[in-house]
mmCIF file of C-alpha atoms and ligand atoms in Angstrom:
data_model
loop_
_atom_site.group_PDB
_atom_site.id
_atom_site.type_symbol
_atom_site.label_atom_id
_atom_site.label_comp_id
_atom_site.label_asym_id
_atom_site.label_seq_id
_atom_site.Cartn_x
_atom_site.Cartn_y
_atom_site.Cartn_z
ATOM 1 C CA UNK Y 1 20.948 -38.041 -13.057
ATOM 2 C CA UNK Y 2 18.972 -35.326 -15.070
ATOM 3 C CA UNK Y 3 20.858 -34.093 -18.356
ATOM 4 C CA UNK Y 4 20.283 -30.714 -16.815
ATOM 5 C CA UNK Y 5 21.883 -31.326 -13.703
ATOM 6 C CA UNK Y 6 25.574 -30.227 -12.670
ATOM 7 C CA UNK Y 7 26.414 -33.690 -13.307
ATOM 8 C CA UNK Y 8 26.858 -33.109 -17.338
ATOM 9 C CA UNK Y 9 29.624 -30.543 -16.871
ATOM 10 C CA UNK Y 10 31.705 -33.926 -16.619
ATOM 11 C CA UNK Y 11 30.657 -34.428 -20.291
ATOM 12 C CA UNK Y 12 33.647 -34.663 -22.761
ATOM 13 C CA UNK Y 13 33.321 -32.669 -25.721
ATOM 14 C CA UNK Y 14 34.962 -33.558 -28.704
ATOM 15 C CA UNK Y 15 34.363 -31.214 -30.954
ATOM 16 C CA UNK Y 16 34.043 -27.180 -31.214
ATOM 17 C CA UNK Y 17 30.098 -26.067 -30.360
ATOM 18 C CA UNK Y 18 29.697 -23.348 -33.130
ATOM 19 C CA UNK Y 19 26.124 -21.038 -31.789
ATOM 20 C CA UNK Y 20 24.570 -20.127 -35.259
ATOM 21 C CA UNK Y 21 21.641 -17.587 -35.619
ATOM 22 C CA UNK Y 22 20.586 -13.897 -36.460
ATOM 23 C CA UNK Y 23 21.067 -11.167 -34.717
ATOM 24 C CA UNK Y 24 20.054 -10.746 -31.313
ATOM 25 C CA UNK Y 25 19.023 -15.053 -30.946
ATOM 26 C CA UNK Y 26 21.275 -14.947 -28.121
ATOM 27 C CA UNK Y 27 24.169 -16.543 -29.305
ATOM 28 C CA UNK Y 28 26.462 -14.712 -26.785
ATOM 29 C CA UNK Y 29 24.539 -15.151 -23.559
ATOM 30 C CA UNK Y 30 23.581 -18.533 -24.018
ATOM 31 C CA UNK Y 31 26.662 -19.778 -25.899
ATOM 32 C CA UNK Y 32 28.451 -18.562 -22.000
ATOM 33 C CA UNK Y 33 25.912 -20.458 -20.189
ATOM 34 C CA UNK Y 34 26.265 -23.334 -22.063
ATOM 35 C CA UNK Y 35 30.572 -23.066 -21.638
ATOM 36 C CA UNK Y 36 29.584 -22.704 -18.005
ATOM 37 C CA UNK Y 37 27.964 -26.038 -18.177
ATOM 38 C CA UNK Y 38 29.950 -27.793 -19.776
ATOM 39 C CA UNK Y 39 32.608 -26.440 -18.088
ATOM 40 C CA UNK Y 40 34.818 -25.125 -21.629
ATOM 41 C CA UNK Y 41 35.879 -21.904 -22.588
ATOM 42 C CA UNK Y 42 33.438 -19.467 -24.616
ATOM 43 C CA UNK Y 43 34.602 -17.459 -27.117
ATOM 44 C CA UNK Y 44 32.526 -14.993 -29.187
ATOM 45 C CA UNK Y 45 33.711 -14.477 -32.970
ATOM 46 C CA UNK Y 46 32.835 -10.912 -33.289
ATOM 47 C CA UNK Y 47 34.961 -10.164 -30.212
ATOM 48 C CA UNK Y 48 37.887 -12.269 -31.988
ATOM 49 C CA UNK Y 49 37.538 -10.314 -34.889
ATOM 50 C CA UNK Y 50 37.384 -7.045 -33.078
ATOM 51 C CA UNK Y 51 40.935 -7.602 -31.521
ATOM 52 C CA UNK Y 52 42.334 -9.154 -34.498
ATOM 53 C CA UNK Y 53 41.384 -6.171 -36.180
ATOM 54 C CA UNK Y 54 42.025 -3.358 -34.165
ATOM 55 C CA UNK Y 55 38.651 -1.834 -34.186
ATOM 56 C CA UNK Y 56 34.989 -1.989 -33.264
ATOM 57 C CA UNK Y 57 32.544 -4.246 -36.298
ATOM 58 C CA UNK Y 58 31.073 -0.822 -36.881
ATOM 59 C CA UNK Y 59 33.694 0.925 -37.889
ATOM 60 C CA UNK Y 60 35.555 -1.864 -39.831
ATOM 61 C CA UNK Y 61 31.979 -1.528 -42.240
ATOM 62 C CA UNK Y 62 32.583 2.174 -42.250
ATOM 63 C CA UNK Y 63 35.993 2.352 -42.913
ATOM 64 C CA UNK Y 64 36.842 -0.639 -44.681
ATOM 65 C CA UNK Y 65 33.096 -2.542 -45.833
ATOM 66 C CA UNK Y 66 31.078 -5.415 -45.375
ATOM 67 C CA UNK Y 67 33.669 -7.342 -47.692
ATOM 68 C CA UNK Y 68 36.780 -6.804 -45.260
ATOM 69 C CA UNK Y 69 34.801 -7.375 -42.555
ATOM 70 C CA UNK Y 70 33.523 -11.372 -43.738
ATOM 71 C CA UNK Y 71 37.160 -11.954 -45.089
ATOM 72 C CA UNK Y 72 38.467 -11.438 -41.180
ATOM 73 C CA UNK Y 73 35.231 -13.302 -40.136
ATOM 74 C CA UNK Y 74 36.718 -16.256 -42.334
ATOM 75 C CA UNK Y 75 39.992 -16.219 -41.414
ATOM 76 C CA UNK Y 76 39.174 -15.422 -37.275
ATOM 77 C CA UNK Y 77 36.218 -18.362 -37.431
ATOM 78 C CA UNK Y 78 38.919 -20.688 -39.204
ATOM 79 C CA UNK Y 79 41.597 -20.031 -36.643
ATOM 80 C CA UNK Y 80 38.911 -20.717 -34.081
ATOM 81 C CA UNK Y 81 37.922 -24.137 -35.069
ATOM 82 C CA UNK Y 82 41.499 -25.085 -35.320
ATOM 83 C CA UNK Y 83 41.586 -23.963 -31.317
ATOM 84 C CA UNK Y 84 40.513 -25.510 -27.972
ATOM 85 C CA UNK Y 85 37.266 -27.165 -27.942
ATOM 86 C CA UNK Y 86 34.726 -25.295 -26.284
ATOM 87 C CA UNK Y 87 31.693 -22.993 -27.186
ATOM 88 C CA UNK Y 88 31.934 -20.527 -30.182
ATOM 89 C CA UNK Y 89 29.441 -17.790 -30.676
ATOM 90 C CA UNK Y 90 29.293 -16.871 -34.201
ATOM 91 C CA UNK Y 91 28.165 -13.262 -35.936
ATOM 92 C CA UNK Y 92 24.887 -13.566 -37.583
ATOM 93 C CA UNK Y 93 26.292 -13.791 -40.735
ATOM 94 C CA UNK Y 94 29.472 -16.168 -40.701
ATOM 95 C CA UNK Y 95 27.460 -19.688 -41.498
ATOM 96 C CA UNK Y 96 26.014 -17.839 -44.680
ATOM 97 C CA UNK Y 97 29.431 -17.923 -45.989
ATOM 98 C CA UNK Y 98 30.226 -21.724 -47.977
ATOM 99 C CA UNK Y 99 33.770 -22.095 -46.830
ATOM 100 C CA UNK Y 100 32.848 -21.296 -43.246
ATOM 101 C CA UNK Y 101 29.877 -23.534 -43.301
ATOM 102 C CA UNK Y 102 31.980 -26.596 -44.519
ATOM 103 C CA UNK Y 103 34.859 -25.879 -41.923
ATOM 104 C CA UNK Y 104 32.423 -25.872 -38.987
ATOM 105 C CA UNK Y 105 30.553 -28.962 -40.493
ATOM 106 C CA UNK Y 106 34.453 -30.350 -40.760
ATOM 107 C CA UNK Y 107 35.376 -29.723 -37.248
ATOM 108 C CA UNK Y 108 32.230 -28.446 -34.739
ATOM 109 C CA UNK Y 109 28.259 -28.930 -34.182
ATOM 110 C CA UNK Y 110 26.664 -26.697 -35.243
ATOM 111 C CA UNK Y 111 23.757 -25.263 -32.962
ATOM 112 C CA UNK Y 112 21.337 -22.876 -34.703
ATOM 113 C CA UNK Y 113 19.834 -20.959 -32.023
ATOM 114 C CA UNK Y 114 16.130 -19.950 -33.808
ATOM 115 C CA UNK Y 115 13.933 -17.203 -32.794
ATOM 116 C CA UNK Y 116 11.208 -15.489 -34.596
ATOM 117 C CA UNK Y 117 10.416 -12.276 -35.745
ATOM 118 C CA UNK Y 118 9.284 -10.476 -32.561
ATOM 119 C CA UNK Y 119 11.534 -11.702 -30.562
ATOM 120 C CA UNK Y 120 14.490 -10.537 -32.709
ATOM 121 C CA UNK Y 121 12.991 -7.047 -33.093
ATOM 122 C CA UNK Y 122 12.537 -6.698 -29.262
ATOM 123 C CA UNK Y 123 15.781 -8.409 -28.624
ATOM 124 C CA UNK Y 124 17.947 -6.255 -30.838
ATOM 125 C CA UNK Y 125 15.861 -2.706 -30.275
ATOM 126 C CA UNK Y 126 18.612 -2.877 -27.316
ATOM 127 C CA UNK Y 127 21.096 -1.947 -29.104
ATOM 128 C CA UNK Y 128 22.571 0.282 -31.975
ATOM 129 C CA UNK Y 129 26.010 -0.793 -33.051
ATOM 130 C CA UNK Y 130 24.751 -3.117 -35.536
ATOM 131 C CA UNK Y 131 25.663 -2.139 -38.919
ATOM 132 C CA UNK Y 132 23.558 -3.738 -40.555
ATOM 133 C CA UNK Y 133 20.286 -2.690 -38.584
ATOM 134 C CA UNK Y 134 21.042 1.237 -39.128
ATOM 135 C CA UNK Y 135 19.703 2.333 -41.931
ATOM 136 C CA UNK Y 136 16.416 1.563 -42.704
ATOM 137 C CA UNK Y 137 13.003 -0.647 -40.722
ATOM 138 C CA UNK Y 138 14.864 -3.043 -38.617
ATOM 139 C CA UNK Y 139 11.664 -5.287 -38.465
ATOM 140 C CA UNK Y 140 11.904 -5.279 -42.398
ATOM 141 C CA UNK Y 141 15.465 -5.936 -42.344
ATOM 142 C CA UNK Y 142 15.118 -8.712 -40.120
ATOM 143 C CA UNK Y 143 12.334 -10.328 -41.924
ATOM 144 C CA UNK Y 144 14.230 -10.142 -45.223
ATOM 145 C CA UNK Y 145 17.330 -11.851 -43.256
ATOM 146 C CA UNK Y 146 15.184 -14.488 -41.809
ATOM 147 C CA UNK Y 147 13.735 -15.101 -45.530
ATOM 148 C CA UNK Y 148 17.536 -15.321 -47.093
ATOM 149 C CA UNK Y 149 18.693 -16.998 -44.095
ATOM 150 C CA UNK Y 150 17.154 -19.373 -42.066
ATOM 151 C CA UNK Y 151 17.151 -21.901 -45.017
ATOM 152 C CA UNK Y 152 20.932 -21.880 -44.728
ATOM 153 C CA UNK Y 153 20.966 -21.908 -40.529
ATOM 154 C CA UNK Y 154 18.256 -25.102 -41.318
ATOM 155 C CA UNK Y 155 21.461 -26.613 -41.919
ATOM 156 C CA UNK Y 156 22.752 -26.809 -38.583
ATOM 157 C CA UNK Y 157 23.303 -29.822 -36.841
ATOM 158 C CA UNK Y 158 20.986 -29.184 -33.806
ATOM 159 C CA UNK Y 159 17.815 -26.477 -33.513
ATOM 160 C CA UNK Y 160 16.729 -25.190 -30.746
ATOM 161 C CA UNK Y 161 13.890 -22.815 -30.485
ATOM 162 C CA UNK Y 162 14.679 -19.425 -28.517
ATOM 163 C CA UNK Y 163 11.740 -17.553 -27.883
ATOM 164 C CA UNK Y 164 11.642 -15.655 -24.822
ATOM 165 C CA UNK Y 165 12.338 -18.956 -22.657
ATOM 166 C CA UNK Y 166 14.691 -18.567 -20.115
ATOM 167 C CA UNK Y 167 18.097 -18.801 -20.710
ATOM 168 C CA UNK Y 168 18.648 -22.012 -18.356
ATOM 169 C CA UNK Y 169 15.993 -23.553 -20.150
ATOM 170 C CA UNK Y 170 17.352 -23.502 -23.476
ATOM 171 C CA UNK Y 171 20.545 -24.426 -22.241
ATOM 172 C CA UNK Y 172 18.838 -27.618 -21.118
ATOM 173 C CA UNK Y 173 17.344 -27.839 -24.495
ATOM 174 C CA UNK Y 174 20.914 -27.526 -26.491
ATOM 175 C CA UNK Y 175 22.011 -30.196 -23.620
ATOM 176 C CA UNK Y 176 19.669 -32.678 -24.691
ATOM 177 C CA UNK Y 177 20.207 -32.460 -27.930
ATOM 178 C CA UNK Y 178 23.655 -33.064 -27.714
ATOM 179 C CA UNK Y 179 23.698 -35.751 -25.619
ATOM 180 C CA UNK Y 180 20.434 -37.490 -27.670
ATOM 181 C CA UNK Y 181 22.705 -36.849 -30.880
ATOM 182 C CA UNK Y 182 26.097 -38.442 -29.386
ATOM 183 C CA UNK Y 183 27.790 -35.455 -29.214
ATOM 184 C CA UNK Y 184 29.334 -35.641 -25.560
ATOM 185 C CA UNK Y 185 31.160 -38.452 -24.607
ATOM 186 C CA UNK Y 186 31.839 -40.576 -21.690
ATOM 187 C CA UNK Y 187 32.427 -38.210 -18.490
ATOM 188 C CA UNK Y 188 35.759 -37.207 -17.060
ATOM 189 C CA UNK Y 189 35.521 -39.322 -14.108
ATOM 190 C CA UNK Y 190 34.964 -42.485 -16.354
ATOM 191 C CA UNK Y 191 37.743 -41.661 -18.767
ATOM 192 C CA UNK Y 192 40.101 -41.166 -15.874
ATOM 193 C CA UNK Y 193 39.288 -43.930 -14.054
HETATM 194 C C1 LIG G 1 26.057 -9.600 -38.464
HETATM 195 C C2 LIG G 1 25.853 -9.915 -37.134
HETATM 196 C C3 LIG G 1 26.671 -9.330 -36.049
HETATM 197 C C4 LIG G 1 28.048 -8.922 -36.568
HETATM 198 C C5 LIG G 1 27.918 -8.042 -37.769
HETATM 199 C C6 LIG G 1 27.139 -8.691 -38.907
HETATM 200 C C7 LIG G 1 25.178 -10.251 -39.478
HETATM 201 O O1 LIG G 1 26.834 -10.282 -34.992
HETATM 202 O O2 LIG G 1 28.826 -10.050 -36.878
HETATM 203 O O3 LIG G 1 27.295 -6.866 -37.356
HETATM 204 O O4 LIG G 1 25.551 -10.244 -40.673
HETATM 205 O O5 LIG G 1 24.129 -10.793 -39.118
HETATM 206 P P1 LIG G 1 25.637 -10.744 -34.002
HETATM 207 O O6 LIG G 1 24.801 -11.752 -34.719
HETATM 208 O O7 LIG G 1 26.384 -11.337 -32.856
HETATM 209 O O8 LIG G 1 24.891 -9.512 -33.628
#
């Protein structure tokens, strides 16, 4: 049977799947989909880190800065790892930090979700919590991120290009990859048998 099909939710996974990428790659919406298929729970990081702390991302920047913010990032993203297994959408900024980096190289696979310049602008002209897209030329901003950044996400485990494929078909992508890199092992049926 196809990778793609239904039949690969019966794939075990071992380890945490930690969605890497800038803003608006579509770390949420495909990191669910890919849960879906696998058949694990999602959870998002900058939800996590919302609840832990009480408040929305924007206003922890306001209130308390950037800094506070990546120490809960740590410390939420660390707690994660140590969780269930299943798919773990990260904020755009958590695999820049060392520690983080080395935990999720530690204990997930990493999945760097890449999408170019456009794409991100389009993608992330939806929306206008971001703090760090406020002030200033959000295409400029992003390009600048991309520059300091992508060298860093290049150190992901698996890439997968975004663009404005459809969801489903990137999910087959991240699929293949997995299973081509031995990440899923044998299927539930087998290890029950
Ligand atoms: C950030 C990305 C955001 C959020 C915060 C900072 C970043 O998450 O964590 O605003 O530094 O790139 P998304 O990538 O999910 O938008």
């Amino acid at each position: 049977m196809s990778i793609s099909s239904k039949a690969t939710a019966s794939a075990i996974l071992n380890r945490m799947i930690v969605l890497v990428g800038l803003m608006g790659a579509g770390k949420s919406t495909i990191g669910r989909r890919l849960a879906a298929r696998l058949d694990v729970p999602f959870v998002d990081a900058d939800d996590e880190v919302e609840q832990a702390a009480g408040c929305s991302i924007e206003d922890m920047f306001e209130v308390h800065g950037e800094a506070a913010f990546r120490e809960g990032e740590k410390r939420v993203i660390g707690r994660l790892l140590d969780g269930p297994v299943g798919v773990l959408a990260t904020g755009g900024g958590a695999f820049m930090n060392e520690e983080t980096r080395d935990l999720v190289r530690e204990k997930g696979i990493s999945v760097w979700l890449r999408a170019d310049l456009d794409v991100l602008v389009r993608r992330c002209a939806r929306r206008d919590d971001r703090p760090l897209l406020k002030d200033g030329d959000m295409r400029e901003t992003l390009e600048d991120l991309i520059n300091r950044r992508y060298p860093v996400y290049g150190e992901a485990n698996i890439v997968v290009d975004t663009g404005d494929k459809p969801h489903r078909t990137v999910v087959d992508r991240i699929m293949e990859e997995l299973s081509a890199g031995g990440y899923l092992s044998a299927n539930r049926t087998d290890a029950s048998a």
